[in-house]
CSV table of C-alpha atoms in Angstrom, one decimal:
chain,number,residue,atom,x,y,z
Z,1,UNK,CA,61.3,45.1,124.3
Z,2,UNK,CA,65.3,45.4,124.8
Z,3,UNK,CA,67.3,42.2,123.6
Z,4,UNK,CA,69.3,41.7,126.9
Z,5,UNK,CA,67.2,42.3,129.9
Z,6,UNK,CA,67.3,44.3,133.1
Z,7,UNK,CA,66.0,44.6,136.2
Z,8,UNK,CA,64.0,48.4,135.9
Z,9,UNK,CA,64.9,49.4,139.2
Z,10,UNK,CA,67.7,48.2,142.2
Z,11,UNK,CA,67.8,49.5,145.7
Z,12,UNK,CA,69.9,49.3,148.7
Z,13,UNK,CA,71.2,51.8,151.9
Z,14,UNK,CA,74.4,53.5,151.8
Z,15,UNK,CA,77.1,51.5,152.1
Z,16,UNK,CA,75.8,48.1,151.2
Z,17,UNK,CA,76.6,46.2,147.8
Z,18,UNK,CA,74.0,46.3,144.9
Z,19,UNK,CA,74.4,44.1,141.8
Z,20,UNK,CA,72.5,44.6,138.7
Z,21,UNK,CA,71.9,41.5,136.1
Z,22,UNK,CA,71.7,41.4,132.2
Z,23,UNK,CA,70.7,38.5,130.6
Z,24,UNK,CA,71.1,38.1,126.9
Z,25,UNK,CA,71.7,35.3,124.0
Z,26,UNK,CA,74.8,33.2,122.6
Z,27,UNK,CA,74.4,35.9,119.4
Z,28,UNK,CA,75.5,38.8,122.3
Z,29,UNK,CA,76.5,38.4,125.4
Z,30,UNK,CA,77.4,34.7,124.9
Z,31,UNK,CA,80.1,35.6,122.2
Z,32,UNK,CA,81.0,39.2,122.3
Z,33,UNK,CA,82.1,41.3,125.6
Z,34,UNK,CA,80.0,43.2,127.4
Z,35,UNK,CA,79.7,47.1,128.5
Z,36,UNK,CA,78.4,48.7,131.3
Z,37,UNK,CA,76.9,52.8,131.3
Z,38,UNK,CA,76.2,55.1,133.9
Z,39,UNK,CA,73.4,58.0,132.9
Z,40,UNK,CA,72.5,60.7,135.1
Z,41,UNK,CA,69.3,62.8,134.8
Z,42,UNK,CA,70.0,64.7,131.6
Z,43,UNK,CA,73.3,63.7,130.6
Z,44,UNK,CA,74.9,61.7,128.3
Z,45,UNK,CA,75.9,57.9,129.3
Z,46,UNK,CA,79.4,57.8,130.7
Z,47,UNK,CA,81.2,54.1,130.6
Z,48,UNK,CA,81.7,52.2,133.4
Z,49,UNK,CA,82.8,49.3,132.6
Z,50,UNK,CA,84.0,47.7,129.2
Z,51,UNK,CA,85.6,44.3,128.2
Z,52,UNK,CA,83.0,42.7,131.2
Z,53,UNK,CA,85.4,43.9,134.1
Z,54,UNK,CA,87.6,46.2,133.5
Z,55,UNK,CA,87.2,50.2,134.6
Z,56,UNK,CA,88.5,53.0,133.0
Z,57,UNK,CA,90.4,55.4,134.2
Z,58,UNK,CA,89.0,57.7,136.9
Z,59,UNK,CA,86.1,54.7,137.5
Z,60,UNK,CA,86.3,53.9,141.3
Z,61,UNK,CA,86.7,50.1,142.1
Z,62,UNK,CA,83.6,50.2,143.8
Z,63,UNK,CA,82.3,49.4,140.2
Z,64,UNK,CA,82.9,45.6,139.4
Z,65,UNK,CA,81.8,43.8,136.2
Z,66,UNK,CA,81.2,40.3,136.1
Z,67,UNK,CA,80.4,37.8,133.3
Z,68,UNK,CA,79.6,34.1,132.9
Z,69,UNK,CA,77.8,32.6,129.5
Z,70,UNK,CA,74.7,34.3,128.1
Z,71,UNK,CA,74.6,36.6,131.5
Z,72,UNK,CA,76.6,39.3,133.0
Z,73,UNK,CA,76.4,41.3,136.2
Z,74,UNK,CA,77.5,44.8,137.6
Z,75,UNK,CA,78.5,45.5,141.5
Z,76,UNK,CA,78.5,48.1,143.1
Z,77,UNK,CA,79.9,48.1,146.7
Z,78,UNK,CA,79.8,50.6,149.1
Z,79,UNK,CA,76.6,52.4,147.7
Z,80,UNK,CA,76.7,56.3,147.7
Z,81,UNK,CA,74.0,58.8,147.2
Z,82,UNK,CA,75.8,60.2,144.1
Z,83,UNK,CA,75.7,56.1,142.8
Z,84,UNK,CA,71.7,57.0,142.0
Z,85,UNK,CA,71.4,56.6,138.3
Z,86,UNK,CA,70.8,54.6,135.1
Z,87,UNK,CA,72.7,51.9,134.8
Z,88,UNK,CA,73.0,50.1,131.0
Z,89,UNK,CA,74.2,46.9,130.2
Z,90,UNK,CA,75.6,46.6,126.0
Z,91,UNK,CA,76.8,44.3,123.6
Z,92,UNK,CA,77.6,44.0,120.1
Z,93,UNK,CA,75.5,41.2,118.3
Z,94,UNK,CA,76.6,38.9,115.9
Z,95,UNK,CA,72.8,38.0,114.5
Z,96,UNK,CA,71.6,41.8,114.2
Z,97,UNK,CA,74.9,42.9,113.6
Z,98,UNK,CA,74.2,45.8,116.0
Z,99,UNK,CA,75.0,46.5,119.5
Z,100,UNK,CA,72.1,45.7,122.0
Z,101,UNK,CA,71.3,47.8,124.8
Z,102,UNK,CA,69.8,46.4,128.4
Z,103,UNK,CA,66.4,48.5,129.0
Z,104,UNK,CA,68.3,50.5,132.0
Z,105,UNK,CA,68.2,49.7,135.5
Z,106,UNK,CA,67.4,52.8,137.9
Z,107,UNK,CA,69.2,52.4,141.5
Z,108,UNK,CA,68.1,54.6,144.2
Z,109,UNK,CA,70.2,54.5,147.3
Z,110,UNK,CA,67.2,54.8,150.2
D,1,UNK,CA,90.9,64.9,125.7
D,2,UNK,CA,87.7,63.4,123.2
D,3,UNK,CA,85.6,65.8,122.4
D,4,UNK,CA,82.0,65.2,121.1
D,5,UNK,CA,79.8,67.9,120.1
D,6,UNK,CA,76.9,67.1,117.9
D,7,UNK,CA,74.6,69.6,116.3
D,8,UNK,CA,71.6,69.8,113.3
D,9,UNK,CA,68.9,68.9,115.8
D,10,UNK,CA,65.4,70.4,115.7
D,11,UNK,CA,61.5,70.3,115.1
D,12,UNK,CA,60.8,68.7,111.9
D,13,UNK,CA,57.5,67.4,110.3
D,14,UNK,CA,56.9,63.7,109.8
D,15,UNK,CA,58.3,62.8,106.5
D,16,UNK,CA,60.9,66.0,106.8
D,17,UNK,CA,64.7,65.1,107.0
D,18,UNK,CA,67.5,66.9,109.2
D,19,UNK,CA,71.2,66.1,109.0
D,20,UNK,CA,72.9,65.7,112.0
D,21,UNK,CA,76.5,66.3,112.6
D,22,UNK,CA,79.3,65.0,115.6
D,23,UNK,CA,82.6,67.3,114.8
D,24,UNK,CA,85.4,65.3,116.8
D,25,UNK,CA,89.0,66.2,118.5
D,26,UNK,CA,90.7,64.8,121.1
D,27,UNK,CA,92.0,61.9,118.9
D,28,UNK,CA,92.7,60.4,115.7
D,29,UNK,CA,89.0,60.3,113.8
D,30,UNK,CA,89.6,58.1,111.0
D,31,UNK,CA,91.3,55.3,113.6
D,32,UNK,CA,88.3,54.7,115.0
D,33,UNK,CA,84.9,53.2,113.7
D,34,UNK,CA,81.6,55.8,115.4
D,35,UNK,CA,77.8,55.1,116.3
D,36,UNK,CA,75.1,56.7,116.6
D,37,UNK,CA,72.9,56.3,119.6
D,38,UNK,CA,69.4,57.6,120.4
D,39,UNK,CA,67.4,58.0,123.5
D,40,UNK,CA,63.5,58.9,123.3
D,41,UNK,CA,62.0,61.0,126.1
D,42,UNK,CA,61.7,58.9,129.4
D,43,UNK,CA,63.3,55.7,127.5
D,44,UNK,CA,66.1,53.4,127.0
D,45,UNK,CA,69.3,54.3,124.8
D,46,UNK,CA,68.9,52.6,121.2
D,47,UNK,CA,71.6,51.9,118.6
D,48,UNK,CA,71.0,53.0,115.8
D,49,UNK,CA,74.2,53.0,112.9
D,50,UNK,CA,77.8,52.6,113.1
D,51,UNK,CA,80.5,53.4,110.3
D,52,UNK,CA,83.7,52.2,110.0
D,53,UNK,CA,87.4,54.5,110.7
D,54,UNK,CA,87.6,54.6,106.5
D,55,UNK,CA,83.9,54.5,106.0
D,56,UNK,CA,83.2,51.9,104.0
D,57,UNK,CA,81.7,49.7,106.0
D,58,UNK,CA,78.5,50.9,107.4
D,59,UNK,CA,75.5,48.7,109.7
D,60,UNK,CA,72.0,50.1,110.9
D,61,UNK,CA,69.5,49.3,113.2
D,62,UNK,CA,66.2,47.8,111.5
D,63,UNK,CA,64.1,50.2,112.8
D,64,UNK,CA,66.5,52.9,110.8
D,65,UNK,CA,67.8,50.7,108.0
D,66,UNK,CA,66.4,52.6,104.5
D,67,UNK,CA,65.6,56.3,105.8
D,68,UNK,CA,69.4,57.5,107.9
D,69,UNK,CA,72.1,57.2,106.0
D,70,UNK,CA,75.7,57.5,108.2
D,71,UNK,CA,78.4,58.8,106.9
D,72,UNK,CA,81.8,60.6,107.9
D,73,UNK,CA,84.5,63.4,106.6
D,74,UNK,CA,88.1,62.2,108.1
D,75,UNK,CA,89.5,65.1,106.7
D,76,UNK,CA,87.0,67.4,109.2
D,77,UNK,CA,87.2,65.2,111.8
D,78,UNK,CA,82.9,64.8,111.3
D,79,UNK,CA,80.0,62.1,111.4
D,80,UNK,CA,76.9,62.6,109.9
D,81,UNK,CA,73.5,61.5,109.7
D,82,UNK,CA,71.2,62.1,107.4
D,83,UNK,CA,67.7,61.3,108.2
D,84,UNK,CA,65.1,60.8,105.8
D,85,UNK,CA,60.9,60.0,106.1
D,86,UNK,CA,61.3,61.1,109.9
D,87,UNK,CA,58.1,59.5,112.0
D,88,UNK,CA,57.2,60.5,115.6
D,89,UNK,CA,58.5,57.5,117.2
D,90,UNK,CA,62.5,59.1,115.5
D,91,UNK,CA,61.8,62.1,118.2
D,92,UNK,CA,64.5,61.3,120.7
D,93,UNK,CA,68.1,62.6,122.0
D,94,UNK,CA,71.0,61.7,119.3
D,95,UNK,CA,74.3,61.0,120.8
D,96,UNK,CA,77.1,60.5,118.5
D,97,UNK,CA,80.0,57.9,119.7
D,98,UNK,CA,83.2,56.7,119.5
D,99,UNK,CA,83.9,53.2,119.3
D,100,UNK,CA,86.7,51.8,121.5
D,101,UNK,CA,87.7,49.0,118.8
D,102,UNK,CA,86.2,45.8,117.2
D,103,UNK,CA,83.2,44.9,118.6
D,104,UNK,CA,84.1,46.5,122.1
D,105,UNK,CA,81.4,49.0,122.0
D,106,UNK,CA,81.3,52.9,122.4
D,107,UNK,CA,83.6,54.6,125.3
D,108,UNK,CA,83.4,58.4,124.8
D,109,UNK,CA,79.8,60.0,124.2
D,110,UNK,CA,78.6,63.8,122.8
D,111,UNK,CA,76.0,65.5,125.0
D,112,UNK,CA,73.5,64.9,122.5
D,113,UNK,CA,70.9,66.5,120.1
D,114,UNK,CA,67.5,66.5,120.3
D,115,UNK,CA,65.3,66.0,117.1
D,116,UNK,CA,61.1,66.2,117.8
D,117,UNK,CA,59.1,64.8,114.9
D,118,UNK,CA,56.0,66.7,115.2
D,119,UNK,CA,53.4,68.5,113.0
């Protein structure tokens, strides 16, 4: 049982918009920013987004983070095959004095 | 460029021990604080210990808190973690991190080692 929760999977045709949710506490996501990962069959997780919205370098703007009280989202527009992946929200935790992973959200672009 | 490359990985026996090691370049180590993440087979990524740039402030996960200890050599430009009373449920993919800053949370990954608990 993750302490912020995802969706386990998200879908949607090339080109359209998919948004993922994570849903956590005041102890996490409620006080503390929020990170997004991207993990591709046997790799390691790559950041995606950090600070709720903003993109490192190299990330195209396709990727969006969002974030409003306990909850915070991830877009991504203009879904491409190479988009299928584990997605995972983080955030540090003031209670557990830990970060807190999301349990992953798998996207497959039909 | 940040450079992870972790190593120490392997098949132990429950209640063995392994020390893990992340040597780092790419940037200044002892500016910034470093995790430790694992991933079990088919499973979600899991926190598990972060240390400070200096070291001297340390935090675990509670399913860790006890048996690893974390710990870091600035002057090498290395993490470790020593793992202690190693159970099945420890068998997993162990990704060493750096830390952007604060509370941020971890930017730059290793490509992981993989230590199966297993008699």
């Amino acid at each position: 049982q993750s302490v912020l929760t995802q969706p386990p999977s998200a879908s949607g045709t090339p080109g359209q918009r998919a948004t993922i949710p994570c849903s956590g506490s005041n102890s996490n996501i409620g006080n503390n920013p929020v990170n997004w990962y991207l993990q591709l069959p046997g790799t390691a997780p790559k950041l995606l987004i950090y600070m709720n919205s903003e993109r490192p370098s190299g990330v195209p703007d396709r990727f969006s983070g969002s974030k409003s009280g306990t909850s915070a989202s991830l877009a991504i527009s203009g879904l491409q095959s190479e988009d299928e992946a584990d997605y995972y929200c983080a955030a540090w935790d003031d209670s557990l004095k830990g970060w807190v992973f999301g349990g992953g959200t798998r996207v497959t672009v039909l | 460029e940040v450079q992870l490359v972790e190593s120490g990985g392997g098949l132990v026996k429950p209640g063995g021990s392994l020390r893990l090691s992340c040597l780092a370049s790419g940037f200044t180590f002892s500016a910034y604080a470093m995790s430790w993440v694992r991933q079990a087979p088919g499973k979600g990524l899991e926190w598990i210990s972060a240390i400070s740039g200096s070291g001297d402030v340390t935090y675990y996960s509670e399913s860790v808190k006890g048996r690893f200890t974390v710990s870091r050599d600035n002057s090498d430009s290395t993490l470790f973690l020593q793992t202690a009373g190693l159970r099945a449920e420890d068998t997993a993919i162990y990704y060493c991190a750096k830390v952007l800053g604060g509370y941020v949370g971890m930017d730059s990954w290793g490509q992981g080692t993989l230590v199966t608990v297993s008699s």
